[in-house]
XYZ file of C-alpha atoms in Angstrom:
561
model
C -14.084 -37.834 24.982
C -10.471 -37.474 25.404
C -8.933 -38.021 29.124
C -5.460 -36.585 29.292
C -3.787 -36.315 32.965
C -0.044 -36.494 34.061
C -0.871 -39.127 36.329
C -1.192 -42.482 34.712
C -1.686 -46.232 36.156
C 0.945 -47.787 34.324
C -0.792 -51.197 34.494
C -0.700 -51.183 30.581
C -1.594 -54.731 29.571
C -1.142 -54.585 25.550
C 1.349 -52.607 23.155
C 1.070 -50.683 19.776
C 2.458 -52.770 16.905
C 4.341 -50.197 15.283
C 5.727 -47.228 17.706
C 5.899 -49.585 20.552
C 2.924 -47.662 22.736
C 1.830 -49.128 25.447
C -2.060 -48.924 26.003
C -5.242 -50.675 27.409
C -9.176 -50.636 26.839
C -11.667 -51.566 28.723
C -15.452 -50.561 29.749
C -16.729 -47.684 30.563
C -17.044 -47.972 34.558
C -21.129 -47.967 35.057
C -21.085 -45.021 37.748
C -19.850 -42.617 34.926
C -21.991 -44.682 32.249
C -24.763 -43.048 34.847
C -23.351 -39.617 35.517
C -23.009 -39.616 31.544
C -27.001 -40.693 30.722
C -28.154 -38.279 33.463
C -26.536 -35.027 31.593
C -27.512 -36.037 28.449
C -30.659 -36.370 29.555
C -30.955 -32.689 31.306
C -33.012 -30.226 29.199
C -31.626 -27.460 27.617
C -33.094 -25.127 29.461
C -31.592 -26.430 33.100
C -28.067 -27.411 31.088
C -25.079 -25.190 32.060
C -24.880 -22.261 30.427
C -21.102 -22.386 29.793
C -21.276 -25.696 28.160
C -23.496 -24.056 24.799
C -22.366 -24.830 21.607
C -21.723 -21.809 19.695
C -23.675 -19.997 17.064
C -23.916 -21.316 13.254
C -21.337 -19.726 11.230
C -22.782 -18.501 8.035
C -19.473 -17.645 6.546
C -18.198 -21.107 6.671
C -17.664 -21.922 3.077
C -19.548 -25.304 1.982
C -18.221 -25.280 -1.717
C -14.291 -25.460 -1.679
C -14.209 -26.805 -5.300
C -11.792 -25.524 -7.887
C -12.439 -26.235 -11.726
C -8.819 -26.240 -12.551
C -7.978 -26.000 -16.086
C -4.908 -26.305 -18.589
C -3.826 -23.403 -19.551
C -0.865 -22.432 -22.151
C -0.104 -19.420 -20.791
C -1.458 -17.824 -17.942
C -3.277 -14.556 -18.797
C -1.846 -11.255 -17.636
C -3.871 -8.932 -17.259
C -7.698 -9.139 -16.294
C -10.800 -8.348 -18.871
C -13.283 -5.435 -18.520
C -16.573 -7.196 -18.376
C -18.548 -3.863 -18.158
C -17.895 -0.079 -18.957
C -20.706 2.346 -18.732
C -21.577 5.814 -16.763
C -21.899 4.427 -13.494
C -19.820 1.426 -13.173
C -16.664 -0.466 -14.276
C -15.665 -4.277 -13.776
C -12.730 -5.977 -14.105
C -12.022 -9.686 -13.907
C -9.728 -12.611 -13.986
C -10.741 -15.841 -13.270
C -7.575 -17.062 -11.570
C -5.656 -19.191 -13.871
C -1.858 -19.798 -12.038
C -3.037 -20.742 -8.057
C -5.940 -22.544 -8.103
C -6.938 -22.087 -4.702
C -10.861 -21.566 -3.722
C -10.324 -17.895 -2.900
C -10.926 -14.316 -4.517
C -10.129 -10.751 -4.054
C -13.015 -7.983 -4.395
C -12.085 -4.555 -5.071
C -14.442 -1.886 -4.909
C -13.312 1.641 -5.263
C -15.575 4.536 -5.554
C -14.633 7.438 -7.325
C -15.541 10.816 -5.885
C -13.564 14.318 -6.267
C -15.501 15.245 -2.800
C -13.388 13.455 -0.218
C -10.647 15.470 -1.255
C -11.513 18.647 -2.228
C -10.854 19.943 1.474
C -8.983 18.650 4.202
C -12.469 18.950 6.375
C -14.348 16.423 3.854
C -10.708 14.133 3.983
C -11.202 14.242 8.143
C -14.881 13.549 7.569
C -14.321 10.362 5.050
C -11.593 9.060 7.635
C -14.488 9.314 10.571
C -17.186 7.325 8.248
C -14.709 4.335 7.192
C -13.675 4.294 10.559
C -17.329 4.149 12.054
C -18.337 1.780 9.143
C -15.861 -0.711 10.128
C -16.800 -0.019 14.317
C -20.466 -0.761 12.948
C -19.377 -3.923 11.783
C -17.073 -5.190 14.265
C -19.283 -8.142 15.950
C -20.642 -9.178 12.707
C -16.986 -9.421 10.876
C -15.912 -11.741 13.493
C -17.413 -14.434 12.080
C -16.240 -13.905 8.850
C -12.741 -13.496 9.945
C -12.907 -16.704 11.821
C -13.807 -18.308 8.305
C -11.008 -16.814 6.445
C -13.106 -13.734 5.028
C -11.697 -10.141 5.967
C -12.259 -6.917 4.779
C -11.661 -2.771 4.690
C -13.237 -0.110 4.476
C -10.383 3.047 3.884
C -9.335 5.831 1.331
C -7.528 5.869 -1.291
C -6.551 8.544 -4.235
C -9.659 8.393 -5.972
C -12.131 8.239 -3.491
C -13.195 5.271 -1.122
C -12.039 2.146 -1.316
C -13.440 -0.752 -0.050
C -11.915 -4.212 -0.521
C -12.706 -8.319 0.461
C -10.679 -11.267 0.596
C -11.021 -14.874 1.493
C -12.982 -17.827 0.585
C -14.893 -17.248 -2.484
C -18.130 -18.749 -1.763
C -19.319 -16.821 0.840
C -17.537 -13.510 0.157
C -20.586 -11.576 -1.627
C -22.373 -12.571 1.881
C -19.672 -10.425 3.297
C -19.231 -7.565 0.976
C -23.324 -7.602 0.430
C -23.486 -6.843 4.343
C -20.516 -3.575 3.945
C -21.869 -2.053 1.584
C -25.523 -2.318 3.036
C -23.526 -1.235 6.518
C -22.113 1.982 4.238
C -25.279 2.734 2.937
C -27.573 2.533 6.174
C -24.965 3.151 8.674
C -26.523 4.967 11.975
C -23.999 6.607 13.962
C -24.429 6.550 17.939
C -23.611 9.606 19.715
C -20.991 8.072 21.892
C -19.650 5.895 18.915
C -18.505 9.152 17.033
C -16.865 10.158 20.239
C -14.354 7.496 20.643
C -13.816 6.954 17.139
C -13.108 11.013 16.481
C -10.972 10.654 20.275
C -9.237 7.626 18.684
C -8.549 9.277 15.854
C -7.481 12.497 17.332
C -4.664 10.475 19.428
C -4.123 8.697 15.997
C -2.929 11.998 14.334
C -0.965 13.170 17.735
C 1.114 9.782 17.587
C 1.611 9.661 14.043
C 3.723 13.042 14.873
C 5.882 11.400 17.878
C 6.831 7.842 15.592
C 10.157 7.920 14.284
C 11.112 10.780 12.048
C 11.995 8.028 8.611
C 8.316 6.682 8.954
C 7.047 11.072 8.750
C 9.534 12.239 6.368
C 7.887 10.516 2.968
C 4.595 11.993 4.289
C 6.067 15.408 3.266
C 7.847 14.439 0.000
C 4.556 13.188 -0.905
C 3.067 16.711 -0.284
C 5.030 18.596 -2.128
C 4.688 16.790 -4.924
C 1.026 17.191 -4.948
C -0.717 19.999 -7.398
C -3.745 20.107 -4.819
C -5.734 17.553 -3.188
C -3.111 16.587 -0.357
C -2.965 17.264 3.260
C -0.554 16.280 6.028
C -1.574 15.283 9.332
C -1.236 18.796 10.695
C -3.684 20.069 8.962
C -5.925 17.078 9.300
C -5.756 17.055 13.069
C -6.735 21.077 12.873
C -10.403 19.915 11.603
C -10.997 17.466 13.941
C -12.436 19.527 16.613
C -15.232 21.107 14.480
C -16.264 18.009 12.857
C -19.605 16.921 14.254
C -22.083 13.631 13.775
C -24.416 15.589 12.268
C -21.904 16.846 9.499
C -20.450 13.209 9.119
C -23.872 12.231 8.521
C -24.790 14.512 5.797
C -20.996 14.209 4.257
C -21.983 10.308 4.001
C -25.196 11.071 1.519
C -23.338 13.897 -0.401
C -20.534 11.248 -0.801
C -22.391 8.116 -1.500
C -24.944 10.076 -3.193
C -22.672 10.421 -6.999
C -19.977 7.966 -7.389
C -18.375 6.163 -10.247
C -18.453 2.075 -9.049
C -15.405 0.807 -10.621
C -15.236 -3.624 -9.086
C -11.855 -5.641 -9.837
C -12.686 -9.512 -9.400
C -10.273 -12.145 -8.802
C -9.235 -15.545 -8.239
C -12.099 -18.203 -7.934
C -14.939 -16.730 -8.751
C -16.782 -16.119 -12.509
C -17.961 -13.982 -15.074
C -21.518 -14.113 -14.045
C -19.917 -13.683 -10.391
C -18.528 -10.237 -11.297
C -21.000 -8.809 -12.918
C -23.050 -9.867 -9.898
C -21.130 -8.253 -7.413
C -21.217 -5.087 -9.368
C -24.513 -4.796 -9.734
C -25.416 -5.642 -5.873
C -23.395 -2.630 -5.008
C -24.959 -0.301 -7.549
C -28.446 -2.089 -6.374
C -27.258 -1.150 -2.650
C -25.966 2.338 -3.130
C -28.111 3.597 -5.856
C -25.907 6.436 -7.172
C -26.264 9.049 -9.658
C -23.866 8.976 -12.295
C -20.310 11.105 -11.898
C -20.058 12.561 -14.938
C -16.615 11.689 -16.081
C -15.224 15.059 -16.576
C -15.720 14.966 -12.803
C -13.856 12.277 -11.945
C -10.215 12.855 -10.234
C -7.265 13.455 -12.354
C -4.069 12.527 -10.927
C -1.132 14.458 -11.331
C 2.212 15.170 -10.488
C 3.944 18.699 -9.874
C 6.962 19.042 -12.176
C 10.224 20.283 -10.951
C 11.854 22.880 -12.970
C 15.371 21.709 -14.135
C 18.338 22.863 -12.345
C 15.982 23.349 -9.121
C 17.052 22.904 -5.856
C 15.112 22.978 -2.545
C 14.742 22.023 0.971
C 11.764 21.669 3.458
C 12.786 21.997 6.726
C 10.297 20.719 9.694
C 10.904 20.434 13.489
C 9.790 17.578 15.139
C 6.915 17.734 17.219
C 8.205 14.695 19.959
C 11.133 16.363 22.511
C 12.670 13.437 23.186
C 13.422 12.272 19.603
C 17.472 12.621 18.984
C 17.082 11.440 15.485
C 16.912 13.541 12.971
C 15.869 12.476 9.174
C 16.696 13.409 5.419
C 14.949 12.196 2.336
C 16.580 13.677 -0.892
C 14.756 13.156 -4.503
C 16.042 13.624 -7.745
C 13.283 13.990 -10.320
C 14.246 11.818 -13.317
C 11.420 12.360 -16.212
C 7.560 11.021 -16.256
C 6.091 7.666 -14.859
C 5.261 6.483 -18.261
C 8.527 7.060 -19.900
C 9.865 3.757 -19.984
C 13.175 4.601 -20.711
C 13.379 6.851 -17.866
C 11.917 4.396 -15.736
C 14.386 1.437 -16.811
C 17.642 3.157 -16.590
C 16.567 4.355 -12.666
C 15.656 0.991 -11.891
C 19.130 -0.187 -13.579
C 20.698 2.482 -11.698
C 19.001 1.564 -8.179
C 20.170 -1.940 -9.132
C 23.716 -0.882 -9.141
C 24.266 2.034 -7.291
C 22.037 0.414 -3.742
C 24.696 -2.053 -2.465
C 27.883 0.856 -2.720
C 25.101 3.570 -1.044
C 24.209 1.385 1.741
C 28.150 0.186 2.141
C 29.409 3.657 2.153
C 26.585 5.332 3.807
C 26.004 2.928 6.268
C 28.819 0.695 7.210
C 31.966 2.765 6.449
C 30.270 6.373 7.524
C 28.464 4.918 9.953
C 25.792 7.974 9.827
C 22.608 6.073 10.907
C 21.156 2.792 11.299
C 18.287 3.434 8.895
C 20.103 4.149 5.381
C 18.261 3.570 1.696
C 17.697 4.563 -1.114
C 15.446 3.383 -4.601
C 12.926 4.806 -7.193
C 10.297 6.949 -5.845
C 7.135 7.332 -7.987
C 4.660 9.558 -7.690
C 1.176 10.096 -9.122
C 2.993 10.881 -12.709
C 6.890 11.659 -11.845
C 9.428 9.204 -11.788
C 12.792 9.844 -9.461
C 15.324 8.354 -6.947
C 15.174 8.718 -3.432
C 18.441 9.101 -0.406
C 16.534 8.215 2.943
C 18.847 8.283 6.461
C 17.871 8.798 9.591
C 20.771 9.656 12.237
C 21.922 11.413 14.754
C 24.003 13.946 12.536
C 22.079 17.016 11.903
C 20.193 16.974 8.664
C 22.578 19.379 6.681
C 25.589 17.186 7.485
C 23.829 14.399 6.611
C 22.667 16.034 2.811
C 26.008 16.382 2.149
C 27.127 12.808 2.596
C 24.709 11.980 -0.110
C 26.249 14.483 -2.481
C 29.936 12.930 -1.563
C 28.816 9.739 -2.556
C 27.001 10.535 -5.490
C 30.166 12.745 -6.593
C 32.022 9.493 -5.961
C 29.737 7.122 -7.854
C 30.278 9.213 -11.062
C 33.992 7.588 -11.291
C 32.549 4.233 -10.192
C 29.997 4.110 -13.349
C 32.738 5.384 -15.480
C 35.065 2.825 -14.465
C 32.318 -0.002 -14.322
C 33.439 -2.373 -16.848
C 30.858 -3.846 -19.693
C 31.219 -7.459 -17.721
C 29.910 -5.598 -14.785
C 27.340 -3.344 -16.345
C 25.696 -6.977 -18.204
C 25.769 -8.713 -15.545
C 23.744 -5.924 -13.647
C 21.583 -5.622 -16.368
C 20.266 -9.846 -16.398
C 20.129 -9.612 -12.032
C 17.904 -6.789 -12.614
C 15.969 -8.517 -15.713
C 15.476 -11.936 -13.400
C 13.845 -9.447 -10.993
C 11.980 -8.070 -12.998
C 10.513 -11.369 -14.414
C 9.637 -12.942 -10.947
C 7.268 -15.311 -10.822
C 4.453 -13.750 -8.398
C 3.779 -16.325 -5.599
C 0.615 -16.203 -4.671
C -2.904 -15.208 -5.385
C -2.811 -11.675 -3.803
C 0.801 -10.523 -5.054
C -1.191 -10.750 -8.912
C -4.113 -9.280 -7.143
C -2.105 -6.049 -5.993
C -0.391 -5.690 -9.128
C -3.341 -5.559 -11.163
C -5.184 -2.856 -8.452
C -2.216 -1.053 -8.816
C -1.988 -0.627 -12.420
C -6.050 0.438 -12.063
C -5.649 3.148 -9.647
C -2.544 4.655 -11.115
C -4.908 4.074 -14.585
C -1.605 3.447 -16.774
C -3.169 0.056 -17.375
C 0.331 -1.712 -17.931
C -0.341 -4.797 -16.703
C 2.574 -6.103 -18.855
C 4.948 -4.224 -17.396
C 7.436 -6.454 -15.587
C 7.586 -8.014 -19.209
C 8.059 -4.635 -21.177
C 10.891 -3.114 -18.939
C 12.801 -6.404 -19.369
C 12.828 -5.991 -22.565
C 13.751 -2.220 -22.836
C 16.663 -2.919 -20.094
C 17.903 -5.817 -22.437
C 18.875 -2.639 -24.962
C 20.195 -0.366 -22.476
C 24.454 0.568 -23.065
C 26.472 1.568 -20.160
C 27.363 5.270 -22.283
C 23.344 5.780 -21.849
C 23.233 5.328 -18.583
C 26.526 7.261 -17.661
C 24.579 9.760 -19.433
C 21.728 10.026 -17.575
C 23.209 9.661 -14.253
C 25.385 12.723 -15.193
C 22.095 15.052 -15.785
C 20.087 13.927 -12.955
C 22.345 13.157 -10.500
C 25.785 14.367 -10.463
C 26.579 17.198 -8.059
C 28.204 19.037 -11.409
C 24.895 18.339 -13.512
C 23.260 22.268 -14.140
C 20.015 20.115 -15.102
C 19.630 18.294 -11.912
C 16.085 18.719 -10.266
C 16.591 18.448 -6.506
C 14.142 18.208 -3.178
C 15.791 17.401 -0.055
C 13.226 17.164 3.505
C 15.029 18.154 6.321
C 12.877 16.808 9.655
C 14.855 18.156 12.603
C 14.917 16.601 16.348
C 14.686 19.127 19.288
C 17.091 17.019 21.134
C 20.690 15.733 21.051
C 22.147 12.069 21.449
C 25.062 11.921 23.874
C 28.241 12.740 22.664
C 27.029 12.988 18.691
C 28.610 16.395 18.928
C 32.100 14.506 19.015
C 31.185 11.828 16.518
C 29.716 14.519 14.249
C 33.186 16.853 14.230
C 35.107 13.806 13.542
C 33.259 12.833 10.676
C 33.019 16.290 9.068
C 37.181 16.450 9.487
C 37.142 13.077 7.283
C 34.969 14.804 5.061
C 36.689 17.881 4.268
C 39.456 15.679 3.235
C 38.193 14.761 0.562
C 37.029 16.470 -2.867
C 34.371 18.349 -1.974
C 31.206 17.746 -3.560
C 29.873 21.132 -4.045
C 27.686 23.657 -2.659
C 24.132 22.308 -3.577
C 23.129 21.587 0.367
C 24.213 24.880 1.033
C 23.084 27.036 -1.490
C 19.468 24.935 -1.196
C 16.510 27.233 -1.618
C 14.576 27.317 1.551
C 10.646 26.335 0.584
C 8.950 28.522 3.653
C 5.783 29.135 1.735
C 4.491 25.960 0.467
C 1.624 27.131 -1.617
C 4.179 29.886 -2.937
C 6.278 26.808 -3.852
C 3.375 24.864 -5.875
C 2.317 28.143 -7.363
C 5.690 28.295 -9.163
C 5.551 25.022 -10.274
C 3.926 23.651 -13.495
C 1.267 20.384 -13.018
C 2.104 16.934 -15.254
C -0.973 15.946 -17.354
C -2.812 12.788 -15.998
C -2.148 9.258 -16.319
C -2.414 8.007 -19.862
C -3.276 4.517 -20.475
C -0.812 2.426 -22.436
C -3.730 0.948 -23.995
C -7.279 2.551 -24.836
C -9.504 1.108 -22.472
C -12.327 -0.713 -25.003
C -8.700 -2.907 -25.781
C -8.963 -4.759 -22.402
C -12.902 -5.835 -22.942
C -14.337 -8.937 -22.965
C -14.881 -10.146 -26.354
C -17.920 -12.533 -25.282
C -19.188 -9.305 -23.470
C -18.878 -7.075 -26.253
C -20.733 -9.216 -28.764
C -23.126 -9.792 -26.662
C -24.297 -5.917 -25.838
C -23.618 -5.575 -29.788
C -26.600 -8.363 -30.295
C -28.665 -6.798 -27.723
């Protein structure tokens, strides 16, 4: 027992050797001992309720050992332990960080979730209801260092569990069981639905730069993608019975893909997959029905603008995101040239648009990939009009054409070295490596050596190649450039903004004209018609056949069986 008090007697008779701390020790007074004995003798029934011990936490790990082995070179990719009609298991034993932790991710592929906005809302409500049902149960898990999430991803339903590996399977089993057996109560359904209604409403009131990418995604997806307004419109008609029925349909036929990474062995990964399969008992989802990830391919020379008025009447900040299509995401040459351009122009773009022109506090640029296409975007949030902001992006690109032409070989090679160093930067922890692996699994390219291959390609790039690439895809004078701009228009005006923009426009008028791309952009008024006029890409193609990732021990066992 330790008693701490600000009032102390001060009559210390001893001093600690090293720090000189004064103290004294004495026998516990008899009267205090008697009180302690009485308290100890009180039966549990008569004990003060406030003095109870907490219940046993089943998630506190018992085993924190890590079997560390000498590894010449850590593996770059996970292995496939199981690959059949019902499930696929990816696994990598941690060979870098040696911590008693693991990440388990389960993807339940189904075409139903994105078949309609209504289905998407039902799936979202279902995932929210699962988390709500597990709130009390998962509290102990969280205290013991375990986390979980149930949500939607581009291919269906998504579940991940992470933390200390010893009791991780216990939490995984309970989450999957709850997904299967979820008993939706009327009162909880109404609360969760109301919460989602508020969430959709609040989403439309957030900062414009948080919203703009949502519309860019929507305009690049051939189908199976919905904006918040479409989802919110479905919510009032969704019923408890409808969600319950959809739950059975959704989980009744799926393809299970499991990724296990960390301090878990081969048999642990296979057991986790078997557990999910045994609990859900889904029918086989034929491969032909698996969702195919595609993107729309802008036509050469296209120039579109999509305008949307922000819902918040008090918001004074407009936003522009202008995206330039450069090619296929799987084209390493296209991707590395874009990455190198990002390395070269990111700082000059920020300096010009943010620091010198002071267009707004939110200014950034960088690569922007969709399911199968690749590009580069500029984003500005400002009190000035979207059209003016867009014209300043054009002016920067025209100016940068000369900057790139006049760049010395020494500076160019310096940018290449800096980019290579960034690409080959070591992963700092288990979670970062898991994220890298899972990203390649979900995008279905399985390019686990992406950084290493990109670095090798960057070494080969020449200044002439990058100038040609920039001239084709970014130069305002290019007839081959594909440009899509999203303008989010604020309803209100900031005080004094007209004068500031007028002064900025006068300065802009003194510069050489960047062209009339902003004025001549074709307006997207019918999104369905716009999408119908574009071709959809082929689906993602793996850099290696999936069988090349299979673990040879498992493959040999299968052959002998």
